[in-house]
PDB file of C-alpha atoms in Angstrom:
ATOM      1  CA  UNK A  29       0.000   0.000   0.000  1.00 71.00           C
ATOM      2  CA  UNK A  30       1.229   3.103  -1.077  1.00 84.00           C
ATOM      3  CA  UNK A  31       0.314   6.667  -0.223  1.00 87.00           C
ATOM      4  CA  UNK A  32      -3.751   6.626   0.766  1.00 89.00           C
ATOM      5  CA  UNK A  33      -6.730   8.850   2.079  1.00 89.00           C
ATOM      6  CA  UNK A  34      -8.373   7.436   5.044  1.00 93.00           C
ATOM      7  CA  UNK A  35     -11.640   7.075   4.110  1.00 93.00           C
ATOM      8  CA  UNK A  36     -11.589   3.000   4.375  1.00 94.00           C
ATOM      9  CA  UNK A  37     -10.578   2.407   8.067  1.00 97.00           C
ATOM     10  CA  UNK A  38     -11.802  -0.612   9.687  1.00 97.00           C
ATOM     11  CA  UNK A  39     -12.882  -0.221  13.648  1.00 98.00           C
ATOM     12  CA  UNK A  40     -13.916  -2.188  16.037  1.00 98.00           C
ATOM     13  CA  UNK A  41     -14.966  -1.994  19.490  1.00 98.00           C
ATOM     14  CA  UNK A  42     -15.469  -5.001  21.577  1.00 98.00           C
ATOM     15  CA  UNK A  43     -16.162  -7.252  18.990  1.00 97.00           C
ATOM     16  CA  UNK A  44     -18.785  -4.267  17.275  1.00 98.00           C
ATOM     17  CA  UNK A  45     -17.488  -3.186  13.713  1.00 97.00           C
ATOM     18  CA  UNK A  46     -18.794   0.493  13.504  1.00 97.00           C
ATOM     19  CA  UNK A  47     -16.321   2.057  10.431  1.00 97.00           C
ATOM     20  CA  UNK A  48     -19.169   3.340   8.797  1.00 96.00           C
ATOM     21  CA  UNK A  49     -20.095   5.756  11.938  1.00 96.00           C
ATOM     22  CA  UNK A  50     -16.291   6.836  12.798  1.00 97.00           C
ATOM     23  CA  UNK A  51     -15.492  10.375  11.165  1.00 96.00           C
ATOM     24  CA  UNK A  52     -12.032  10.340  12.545  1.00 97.00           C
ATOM     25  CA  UNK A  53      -9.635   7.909  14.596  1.00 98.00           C
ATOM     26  CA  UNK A  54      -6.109   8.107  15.740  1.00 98.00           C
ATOM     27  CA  UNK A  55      -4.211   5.428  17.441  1.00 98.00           C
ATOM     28  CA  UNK A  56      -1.776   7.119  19.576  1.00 98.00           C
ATOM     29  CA  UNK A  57       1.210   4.834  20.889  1.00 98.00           C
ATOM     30  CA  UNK A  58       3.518   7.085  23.608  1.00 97.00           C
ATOM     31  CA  UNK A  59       6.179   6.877  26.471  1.00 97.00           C
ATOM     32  CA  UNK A  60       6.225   9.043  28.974  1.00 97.00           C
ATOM     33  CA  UNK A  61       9.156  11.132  28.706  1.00 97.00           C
ATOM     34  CA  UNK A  62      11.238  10.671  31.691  1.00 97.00           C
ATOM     35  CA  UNK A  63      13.888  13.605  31.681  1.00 97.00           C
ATOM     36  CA  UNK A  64      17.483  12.009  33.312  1.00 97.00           C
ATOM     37  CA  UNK A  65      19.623  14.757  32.682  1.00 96.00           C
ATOM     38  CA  UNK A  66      22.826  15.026  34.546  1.00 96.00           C
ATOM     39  CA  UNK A  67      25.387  17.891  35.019  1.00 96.00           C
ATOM     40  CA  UNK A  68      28.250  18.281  32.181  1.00 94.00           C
ATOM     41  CA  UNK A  69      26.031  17.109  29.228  1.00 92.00           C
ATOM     42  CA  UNK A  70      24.545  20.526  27.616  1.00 94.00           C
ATOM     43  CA  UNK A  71      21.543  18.474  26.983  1.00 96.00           C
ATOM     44  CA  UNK A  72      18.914  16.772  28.147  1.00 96.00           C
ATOM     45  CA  UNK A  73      18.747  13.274  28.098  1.00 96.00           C
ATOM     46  CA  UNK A  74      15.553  11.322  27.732  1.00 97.00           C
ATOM     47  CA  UNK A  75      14.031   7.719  28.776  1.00 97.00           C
ATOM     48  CA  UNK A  76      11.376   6.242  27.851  1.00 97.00           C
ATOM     49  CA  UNK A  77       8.682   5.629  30.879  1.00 97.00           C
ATOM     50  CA  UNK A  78       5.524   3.687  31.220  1.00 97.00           C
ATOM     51  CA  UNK A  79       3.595   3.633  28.250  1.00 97.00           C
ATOM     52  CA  UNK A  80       0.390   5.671  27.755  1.00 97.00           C
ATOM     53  CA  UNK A  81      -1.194   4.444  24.783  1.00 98.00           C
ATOM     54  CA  UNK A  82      -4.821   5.131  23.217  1.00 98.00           C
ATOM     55  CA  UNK A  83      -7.088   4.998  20.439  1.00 98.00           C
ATOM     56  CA  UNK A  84      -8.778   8.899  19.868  1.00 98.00           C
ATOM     57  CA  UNK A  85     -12.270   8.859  17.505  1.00 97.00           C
ATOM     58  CA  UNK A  86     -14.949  10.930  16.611  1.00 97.00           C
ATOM     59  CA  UNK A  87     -18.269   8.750  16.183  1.00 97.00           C
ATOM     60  CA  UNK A  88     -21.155   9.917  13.918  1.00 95.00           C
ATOM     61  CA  UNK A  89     -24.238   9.346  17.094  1.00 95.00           C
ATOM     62  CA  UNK A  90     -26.300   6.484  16.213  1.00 95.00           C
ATOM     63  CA  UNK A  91     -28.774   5.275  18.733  1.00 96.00           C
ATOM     64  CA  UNK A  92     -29.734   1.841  16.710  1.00 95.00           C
ATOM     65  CA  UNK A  93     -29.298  -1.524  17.840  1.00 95.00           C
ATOM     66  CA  UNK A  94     -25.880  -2.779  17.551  1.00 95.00           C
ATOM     67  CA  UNK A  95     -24.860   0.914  16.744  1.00 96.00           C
ATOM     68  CA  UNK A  96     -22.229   3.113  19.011  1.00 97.00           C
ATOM     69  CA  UNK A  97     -24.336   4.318  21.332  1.00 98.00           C
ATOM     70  CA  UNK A  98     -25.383   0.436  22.041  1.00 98.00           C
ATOM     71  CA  UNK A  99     -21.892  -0.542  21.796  1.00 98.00           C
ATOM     72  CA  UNK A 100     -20.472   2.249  24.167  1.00 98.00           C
ATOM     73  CA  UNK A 101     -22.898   2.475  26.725  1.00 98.00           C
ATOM     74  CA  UNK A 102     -22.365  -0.888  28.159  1.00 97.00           C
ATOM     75  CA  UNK A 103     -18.501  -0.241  28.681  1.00 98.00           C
ATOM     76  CA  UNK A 104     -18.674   2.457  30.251  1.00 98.00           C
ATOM     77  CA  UNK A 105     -16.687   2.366  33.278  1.00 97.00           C
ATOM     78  CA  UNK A 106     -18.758   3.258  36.760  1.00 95.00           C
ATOM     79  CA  UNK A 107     -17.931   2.986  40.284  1.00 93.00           C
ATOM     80  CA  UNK A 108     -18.543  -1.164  41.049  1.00 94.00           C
ATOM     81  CA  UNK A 109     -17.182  -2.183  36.705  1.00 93.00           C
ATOM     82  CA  UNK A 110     -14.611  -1.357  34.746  1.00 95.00           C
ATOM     83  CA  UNK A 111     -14.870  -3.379  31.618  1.00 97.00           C
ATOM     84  CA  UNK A 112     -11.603  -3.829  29.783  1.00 98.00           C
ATOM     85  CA  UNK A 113     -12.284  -4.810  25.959  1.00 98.00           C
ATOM     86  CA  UNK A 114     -10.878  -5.154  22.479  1.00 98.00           C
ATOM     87  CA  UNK A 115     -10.291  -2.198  20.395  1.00 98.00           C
ATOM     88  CA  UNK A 116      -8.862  -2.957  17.129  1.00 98.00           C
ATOM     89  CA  UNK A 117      -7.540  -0.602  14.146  1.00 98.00           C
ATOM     90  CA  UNK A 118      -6.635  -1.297  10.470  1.00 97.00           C
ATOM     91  CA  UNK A 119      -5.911   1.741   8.075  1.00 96.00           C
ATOM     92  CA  UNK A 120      -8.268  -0.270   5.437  1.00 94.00           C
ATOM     93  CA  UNK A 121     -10.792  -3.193   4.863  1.00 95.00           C
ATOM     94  CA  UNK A 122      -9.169  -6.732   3.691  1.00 95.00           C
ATOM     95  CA  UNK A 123      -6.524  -9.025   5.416  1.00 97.00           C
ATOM     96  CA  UNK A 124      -4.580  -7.673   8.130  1.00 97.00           C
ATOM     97  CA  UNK A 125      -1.162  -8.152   6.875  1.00 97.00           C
ATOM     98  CA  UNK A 126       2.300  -6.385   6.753  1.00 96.00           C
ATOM     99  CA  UNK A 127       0.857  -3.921   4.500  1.00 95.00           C
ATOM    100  CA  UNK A 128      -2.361  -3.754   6.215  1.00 96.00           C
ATOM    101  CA  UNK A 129      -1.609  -3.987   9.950  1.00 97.00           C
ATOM    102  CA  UNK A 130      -4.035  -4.048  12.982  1.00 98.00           C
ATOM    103  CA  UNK A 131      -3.253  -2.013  16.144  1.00 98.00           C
ATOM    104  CA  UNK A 132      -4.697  -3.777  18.570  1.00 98.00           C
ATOM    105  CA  UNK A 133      -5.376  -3.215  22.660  1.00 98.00           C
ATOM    106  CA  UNK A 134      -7.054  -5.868  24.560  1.00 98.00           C
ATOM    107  CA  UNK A 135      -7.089  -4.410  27.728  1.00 98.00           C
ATOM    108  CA  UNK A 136      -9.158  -0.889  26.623  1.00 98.00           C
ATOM    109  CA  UNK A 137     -11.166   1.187  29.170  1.00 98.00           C
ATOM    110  CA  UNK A 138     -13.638   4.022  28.832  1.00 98.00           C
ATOM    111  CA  UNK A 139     -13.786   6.560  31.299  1.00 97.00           C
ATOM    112  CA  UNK A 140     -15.498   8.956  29.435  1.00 97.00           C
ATOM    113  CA  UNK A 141     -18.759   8.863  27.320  1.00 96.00           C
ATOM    114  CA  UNK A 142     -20.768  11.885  25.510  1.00 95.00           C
ATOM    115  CA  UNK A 143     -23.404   9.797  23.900  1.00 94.00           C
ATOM    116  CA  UNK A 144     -24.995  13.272  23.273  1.00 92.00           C
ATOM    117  CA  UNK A 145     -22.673  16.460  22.070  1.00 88.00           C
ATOM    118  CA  UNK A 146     -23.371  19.488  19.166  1.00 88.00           C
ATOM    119  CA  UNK A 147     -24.483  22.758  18.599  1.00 92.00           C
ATOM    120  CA  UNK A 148     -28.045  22.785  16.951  1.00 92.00           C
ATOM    121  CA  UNK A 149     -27.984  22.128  14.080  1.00 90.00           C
ATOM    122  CA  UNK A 150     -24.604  20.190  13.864  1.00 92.00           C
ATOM    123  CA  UNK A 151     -24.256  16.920  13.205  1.00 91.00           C
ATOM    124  CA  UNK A 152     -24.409  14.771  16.515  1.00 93.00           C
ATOM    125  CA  UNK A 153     -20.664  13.478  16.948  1.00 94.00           C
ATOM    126  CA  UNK A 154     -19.337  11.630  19.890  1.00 95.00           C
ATOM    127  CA  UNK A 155     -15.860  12.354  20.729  1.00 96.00           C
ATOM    128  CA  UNK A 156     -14.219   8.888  22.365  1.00 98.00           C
ATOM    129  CA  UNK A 157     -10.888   8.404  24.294  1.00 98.00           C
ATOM    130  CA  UNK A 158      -9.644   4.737  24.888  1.00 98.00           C
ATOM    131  CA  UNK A 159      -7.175   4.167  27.281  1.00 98.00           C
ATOM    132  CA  UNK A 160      -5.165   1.227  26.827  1.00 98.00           C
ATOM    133  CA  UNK A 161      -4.084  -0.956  29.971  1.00 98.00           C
ATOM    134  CA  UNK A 162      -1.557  -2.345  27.980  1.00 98.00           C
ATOM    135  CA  UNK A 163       0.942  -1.215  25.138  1.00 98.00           C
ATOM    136  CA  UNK A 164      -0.967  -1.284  21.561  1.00 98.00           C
ATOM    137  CA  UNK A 165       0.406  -4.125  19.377  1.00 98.00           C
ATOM    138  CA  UNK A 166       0.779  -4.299  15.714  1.00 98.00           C
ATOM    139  CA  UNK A 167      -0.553  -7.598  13.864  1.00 98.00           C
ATOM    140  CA  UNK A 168       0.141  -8.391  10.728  1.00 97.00           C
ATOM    141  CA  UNK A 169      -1.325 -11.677  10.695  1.00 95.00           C
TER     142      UNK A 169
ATOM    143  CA  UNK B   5     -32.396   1.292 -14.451  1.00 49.00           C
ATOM    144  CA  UNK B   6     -32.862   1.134 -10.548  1.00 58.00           C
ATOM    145  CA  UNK B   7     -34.099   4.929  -8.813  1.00 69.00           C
ATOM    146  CA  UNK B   8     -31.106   6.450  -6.992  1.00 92.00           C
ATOM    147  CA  UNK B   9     -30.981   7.646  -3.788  1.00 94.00           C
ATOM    148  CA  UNK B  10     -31.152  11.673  -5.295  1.00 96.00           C
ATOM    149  CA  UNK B  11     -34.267  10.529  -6.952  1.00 96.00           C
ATOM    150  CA  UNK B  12     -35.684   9.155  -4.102  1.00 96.00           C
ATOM    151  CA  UNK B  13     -34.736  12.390  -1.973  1.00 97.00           C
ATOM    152  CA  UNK B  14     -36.853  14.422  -4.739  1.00 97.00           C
ATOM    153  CA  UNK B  15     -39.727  12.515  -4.653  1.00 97.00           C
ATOM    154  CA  UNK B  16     -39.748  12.146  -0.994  1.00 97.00           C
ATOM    155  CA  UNK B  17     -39.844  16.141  -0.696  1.00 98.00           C
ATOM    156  CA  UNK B  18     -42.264  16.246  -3.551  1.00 96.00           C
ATOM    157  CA  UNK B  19     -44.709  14.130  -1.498  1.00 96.00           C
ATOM    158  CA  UNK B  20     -43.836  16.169   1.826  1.00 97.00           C
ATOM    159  CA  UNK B  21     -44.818  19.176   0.017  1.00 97.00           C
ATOM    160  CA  UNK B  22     -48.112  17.592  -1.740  1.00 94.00           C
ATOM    161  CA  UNK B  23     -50.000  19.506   1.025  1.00 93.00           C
ATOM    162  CA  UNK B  24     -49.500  22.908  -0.833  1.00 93.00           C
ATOM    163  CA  UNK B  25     -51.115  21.815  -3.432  1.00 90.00           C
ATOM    164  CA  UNK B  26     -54.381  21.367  -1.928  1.00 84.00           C
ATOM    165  CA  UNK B  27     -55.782  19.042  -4.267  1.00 85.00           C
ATOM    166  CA  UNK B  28     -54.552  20.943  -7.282  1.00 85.00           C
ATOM    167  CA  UNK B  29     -56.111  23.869  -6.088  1.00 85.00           C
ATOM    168  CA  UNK B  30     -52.305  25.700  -5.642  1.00 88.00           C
ATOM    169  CA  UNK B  31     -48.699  25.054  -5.886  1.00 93.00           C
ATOM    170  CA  UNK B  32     -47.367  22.229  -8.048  1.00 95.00           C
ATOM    171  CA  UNK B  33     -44.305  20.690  -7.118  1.00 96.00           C
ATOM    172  CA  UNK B  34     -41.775  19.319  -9.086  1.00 96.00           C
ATOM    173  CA  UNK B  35     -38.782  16.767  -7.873  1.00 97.00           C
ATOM    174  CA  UNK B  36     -36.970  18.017 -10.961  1.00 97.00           C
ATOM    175  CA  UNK B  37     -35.787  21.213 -12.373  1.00 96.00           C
ATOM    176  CA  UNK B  38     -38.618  22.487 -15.078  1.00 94.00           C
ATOM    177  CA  UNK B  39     -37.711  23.950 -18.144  1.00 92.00           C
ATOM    178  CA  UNK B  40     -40.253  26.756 -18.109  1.00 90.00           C
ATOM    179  CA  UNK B  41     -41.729  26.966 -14.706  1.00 92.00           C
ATOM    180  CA  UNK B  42     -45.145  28.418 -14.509  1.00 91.00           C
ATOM    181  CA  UNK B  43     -46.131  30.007 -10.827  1.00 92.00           C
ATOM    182  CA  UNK B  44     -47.367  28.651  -8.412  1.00 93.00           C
ATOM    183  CA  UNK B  45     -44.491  26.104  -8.840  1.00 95.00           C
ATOM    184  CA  UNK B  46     -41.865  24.383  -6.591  1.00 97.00           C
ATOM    185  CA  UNK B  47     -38.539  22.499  -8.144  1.00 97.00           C
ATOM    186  CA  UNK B  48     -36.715  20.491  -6.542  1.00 98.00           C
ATOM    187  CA  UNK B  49     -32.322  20.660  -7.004  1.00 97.00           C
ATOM    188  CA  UNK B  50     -29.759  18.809  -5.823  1.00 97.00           C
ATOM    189  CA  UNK B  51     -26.815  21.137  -4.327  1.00 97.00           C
ATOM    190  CA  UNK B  52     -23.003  20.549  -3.153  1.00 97.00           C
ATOM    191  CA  UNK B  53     -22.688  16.572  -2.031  1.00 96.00           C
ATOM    192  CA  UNK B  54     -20.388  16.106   0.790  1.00 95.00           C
ATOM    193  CA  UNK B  55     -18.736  12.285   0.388  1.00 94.00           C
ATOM    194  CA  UNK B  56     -17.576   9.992   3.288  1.00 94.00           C
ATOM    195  CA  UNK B  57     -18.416  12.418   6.381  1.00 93.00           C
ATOM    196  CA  UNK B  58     -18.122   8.766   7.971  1.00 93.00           C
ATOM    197  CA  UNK B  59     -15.581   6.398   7.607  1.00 93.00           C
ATOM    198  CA  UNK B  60     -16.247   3.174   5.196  1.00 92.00           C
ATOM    199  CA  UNK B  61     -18.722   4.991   2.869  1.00 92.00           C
ATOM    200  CA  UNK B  62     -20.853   5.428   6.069  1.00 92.00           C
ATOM    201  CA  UNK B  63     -22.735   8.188   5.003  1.00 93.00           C
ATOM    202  CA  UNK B  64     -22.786  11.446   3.026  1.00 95.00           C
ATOM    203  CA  UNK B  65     -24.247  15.045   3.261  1.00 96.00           C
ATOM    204  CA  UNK B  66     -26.189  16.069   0.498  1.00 97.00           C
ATOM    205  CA  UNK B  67     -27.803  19.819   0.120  1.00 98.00           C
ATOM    206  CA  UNK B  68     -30.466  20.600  -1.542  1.00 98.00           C
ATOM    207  CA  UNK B  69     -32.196  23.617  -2.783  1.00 98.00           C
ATOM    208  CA  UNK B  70     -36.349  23.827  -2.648  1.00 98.00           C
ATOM    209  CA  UNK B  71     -37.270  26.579  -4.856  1.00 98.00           C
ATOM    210  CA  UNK B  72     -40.476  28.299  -4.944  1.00 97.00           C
ATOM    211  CA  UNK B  73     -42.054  30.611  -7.750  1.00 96.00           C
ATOM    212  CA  UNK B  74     -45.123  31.884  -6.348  1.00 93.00           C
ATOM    213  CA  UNK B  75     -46.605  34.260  -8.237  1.00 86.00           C
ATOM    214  CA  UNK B  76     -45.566  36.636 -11.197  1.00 79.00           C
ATOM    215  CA  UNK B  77     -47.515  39.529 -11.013  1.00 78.00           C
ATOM    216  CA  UNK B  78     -46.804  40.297  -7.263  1.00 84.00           C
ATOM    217  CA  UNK B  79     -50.695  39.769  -6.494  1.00 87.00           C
ATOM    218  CA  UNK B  80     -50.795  40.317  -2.633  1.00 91.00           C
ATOM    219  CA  UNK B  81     -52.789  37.300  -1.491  1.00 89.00           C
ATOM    220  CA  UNK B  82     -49.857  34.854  -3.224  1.00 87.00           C
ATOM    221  CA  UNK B  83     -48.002  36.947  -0.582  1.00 92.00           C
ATOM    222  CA  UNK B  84     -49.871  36.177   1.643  1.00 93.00           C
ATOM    223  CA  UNK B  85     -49.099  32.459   0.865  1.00 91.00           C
ATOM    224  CA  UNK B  86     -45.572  32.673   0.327  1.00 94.00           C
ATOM    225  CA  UNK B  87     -45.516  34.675   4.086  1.00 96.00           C
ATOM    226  CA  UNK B  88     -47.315  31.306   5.297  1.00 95.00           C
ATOM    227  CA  UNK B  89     -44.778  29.265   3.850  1.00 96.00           C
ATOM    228  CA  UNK B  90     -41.828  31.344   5.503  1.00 97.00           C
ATOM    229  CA  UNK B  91     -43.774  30.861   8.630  1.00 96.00           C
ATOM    230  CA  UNK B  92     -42.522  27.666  10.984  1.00 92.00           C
ATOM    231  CA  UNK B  93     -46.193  27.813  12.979  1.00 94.00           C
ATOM    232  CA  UNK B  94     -48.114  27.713   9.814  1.00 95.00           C
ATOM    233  CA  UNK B  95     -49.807  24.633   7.955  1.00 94.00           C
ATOM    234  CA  UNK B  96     -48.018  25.724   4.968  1.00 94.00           C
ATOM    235  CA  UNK B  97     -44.718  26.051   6.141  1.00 97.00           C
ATOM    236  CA  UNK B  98     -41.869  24.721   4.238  1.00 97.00           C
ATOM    237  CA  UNK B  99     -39.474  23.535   6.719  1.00 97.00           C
ATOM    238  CA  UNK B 100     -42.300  22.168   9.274  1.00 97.00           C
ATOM    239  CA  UNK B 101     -43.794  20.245   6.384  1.00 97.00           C
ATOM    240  CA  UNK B 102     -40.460  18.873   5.401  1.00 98.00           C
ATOM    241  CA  UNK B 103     -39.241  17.911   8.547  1.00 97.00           C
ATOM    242  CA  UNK B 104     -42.594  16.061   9.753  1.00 97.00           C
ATOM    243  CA  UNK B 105     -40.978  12.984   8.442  1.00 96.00           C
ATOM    244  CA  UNK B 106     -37.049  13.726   8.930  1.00 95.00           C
ATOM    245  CA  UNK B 107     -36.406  10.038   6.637  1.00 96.00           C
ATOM    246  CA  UNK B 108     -38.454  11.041   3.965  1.00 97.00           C
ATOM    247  CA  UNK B 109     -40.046   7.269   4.486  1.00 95.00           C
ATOM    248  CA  UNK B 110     -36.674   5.921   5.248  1.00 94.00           C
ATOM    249  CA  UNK B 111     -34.710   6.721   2.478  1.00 95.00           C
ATOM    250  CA  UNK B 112     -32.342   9.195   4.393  1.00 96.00           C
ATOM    251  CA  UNK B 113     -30.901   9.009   7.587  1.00 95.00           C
ATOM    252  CA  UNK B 114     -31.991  13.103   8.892  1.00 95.00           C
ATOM    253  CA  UNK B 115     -32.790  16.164   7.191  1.00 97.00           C
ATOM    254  CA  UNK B 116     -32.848  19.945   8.207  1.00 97.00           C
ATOM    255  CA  UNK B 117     -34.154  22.738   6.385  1.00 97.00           C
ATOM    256  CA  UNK B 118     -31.273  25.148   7.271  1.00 97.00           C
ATOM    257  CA  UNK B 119     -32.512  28.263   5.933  1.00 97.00           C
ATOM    258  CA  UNK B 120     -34.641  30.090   3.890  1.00 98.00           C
ATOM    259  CA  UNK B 121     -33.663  33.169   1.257  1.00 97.00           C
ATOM    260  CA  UNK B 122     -36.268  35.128   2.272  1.00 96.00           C
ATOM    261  CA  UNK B 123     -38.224  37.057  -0.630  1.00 96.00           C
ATOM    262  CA  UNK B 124     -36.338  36.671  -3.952  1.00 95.00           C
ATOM    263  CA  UNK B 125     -37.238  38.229  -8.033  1.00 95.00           C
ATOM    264  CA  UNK B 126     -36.478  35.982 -10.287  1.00 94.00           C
ATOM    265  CA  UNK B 127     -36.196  36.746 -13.846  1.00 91.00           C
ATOM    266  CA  UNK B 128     -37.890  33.458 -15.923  1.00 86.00           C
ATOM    267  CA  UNK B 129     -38.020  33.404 -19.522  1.00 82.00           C
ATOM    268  CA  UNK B 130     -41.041  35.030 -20.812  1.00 82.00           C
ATOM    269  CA  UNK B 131     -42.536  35.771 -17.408  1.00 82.00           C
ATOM    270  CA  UNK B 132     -40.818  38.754 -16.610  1.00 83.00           C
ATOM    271  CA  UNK B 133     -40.137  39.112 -12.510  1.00 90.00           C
ATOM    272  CA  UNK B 134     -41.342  36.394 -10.294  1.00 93.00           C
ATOM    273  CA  UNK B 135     -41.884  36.147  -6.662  1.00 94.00           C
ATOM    274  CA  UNK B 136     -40.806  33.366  -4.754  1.00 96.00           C
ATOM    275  CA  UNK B 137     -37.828  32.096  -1.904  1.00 97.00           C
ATOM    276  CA  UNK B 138     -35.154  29.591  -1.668  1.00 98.00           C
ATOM    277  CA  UNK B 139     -34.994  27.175   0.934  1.00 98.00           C
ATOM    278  CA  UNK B 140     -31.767  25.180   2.000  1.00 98.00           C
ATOM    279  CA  UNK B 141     -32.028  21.239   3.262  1.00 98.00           C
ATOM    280  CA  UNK B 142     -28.871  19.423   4.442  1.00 97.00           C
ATOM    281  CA  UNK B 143     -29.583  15.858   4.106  1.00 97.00           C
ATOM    282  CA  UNK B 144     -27.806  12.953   5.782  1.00 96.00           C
ATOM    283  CA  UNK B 145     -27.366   9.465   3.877  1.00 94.00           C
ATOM    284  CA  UNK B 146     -25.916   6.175   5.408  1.00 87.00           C
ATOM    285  CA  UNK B 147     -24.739   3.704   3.079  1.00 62.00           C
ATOM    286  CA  UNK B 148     -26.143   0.789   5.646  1.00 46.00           C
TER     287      UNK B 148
END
């Protein structure tokens, strides 16, 4: 695969594929930056900490069976569950594969949930943050 | 050939708006653009088309434009009309007749009649001025 538009993404939440109601998505894989610096360098040096990795995506609202609102609602973390669940990522449909890889968290929370956010008249869009309990893989298998 | 989805859009606000024409007795509407509109008329056209505002082909925005010739010799009581159509409380109101069924019967996902020109003079071949208003519909398609 060469250079592309992402307009072909394939998401899915817990097992729920809903591409065709995700307007944007970004899977964000980061360290924390752990600043070691010492005397006599000039610079500063850097480690890599824990890892705070996420998926980011704006949903298109749907309130239909099997849609993301059904599909959210239920993982929702409150004060007696915290769910963790599957979120997977491939830039396009087909075979996951070296070209086509699948980032991948099993071990996703959500902490936050807007089923409901826009100005009148906007399009209703649900903003989304998963946290990932674990680093984000990449399959290519 | 199969209808598309644009000509299933036009006929669904062609049978939103049958209500104006009170059993013939006023405004015809038209899902397509008439060659030589005669007032009372309303035509139907399909405006700028948004693709992919979801990922996976899961849906487009589509505007449309309803336009309405009312009358061509400025005749105050197809004022009067055309003030009840601008009018959101009225029976004849544009965007409340539109929006009473937001699917048009399922074949969209949501619509929204956005806005509304306000009074407008066209200039139609052979009429000379005519009265009449734009109004502006976003529409929202789903692929699934």
């Amino acid at each position: 695969m060469g250079k592309f538009i992402v307009k072909d993404a394939v998401v899915t939440i817990d097992g729920v594929t809903l591409s065709d109601r995700v307007a944007q998505v970004a899977v964000e894989m980061n360290a924390d930056d752990v600043d070691v610096s010492t005397m006599g360098t000039g610079v500063h040096e850097h480690l890599a900490g824990l890892r705070n990795d996420q998926f980011t995506m704006t949903f298109l609202s749907d309130f239909d069976a099997a849609e993301v609102d059904a599909t959210l609602f239920p993982l929702l973390a409150t004060a007696t569950s915290q769910p963790e669940f599957t979120v997977s990522v491939k830039p396009q449909s087909g075979s996951t594969s070296t070209t086509n890889p699948a980032f991948t968290s099993t071990k996703c929370i959500l902490l936050t949930y807007q089923p409901i956010s826009g100005a009148v008249g906007a399009r209703s869009e649900t903003q989304v943050t998963f946290p990932s309990n674990e680093a984000i893989t990449r399959g290519t298998t | 050939m199969p209808p598309s989805l644009i000509q299933d859009i036009r006929a669904g606000f062609a049978t939103a708006l049958e209500h104006l024409n009170d059993g013939g007795k006023w405004i015809k509407v038209s899902p397509y653009v008439l060659a030589s509109p005669m007032p009372p008329t309303i035509q139907v056209m399909p405006g700028e088309i948004t693709y992919d505002i979801a990922n996976a082909r899961g849906g487009d925005q589509i505007m449309f434009t309803l336009q309405a010739f009312v009358v061509n010799n400025f005749d105050q009581s197809a004022q009067i009309n055309l003030d009840r159509m601008l009018d959101d409380s009225d029976s004849y109101s544009i965007k409340t007749l539109v929006e009473a069924d937001s699917t048009l019967g399922g074949v969209i996902d949501d619509l929204r009649v956005v806005r509304v020109s306000g009074y407008q003079v066209y200039s139609l071949s052979g009429r000379g001025p005519v009265l009449g208003a734009d109004w502006e519909v976003e529409v929202l398609t789903s692929s699934v």
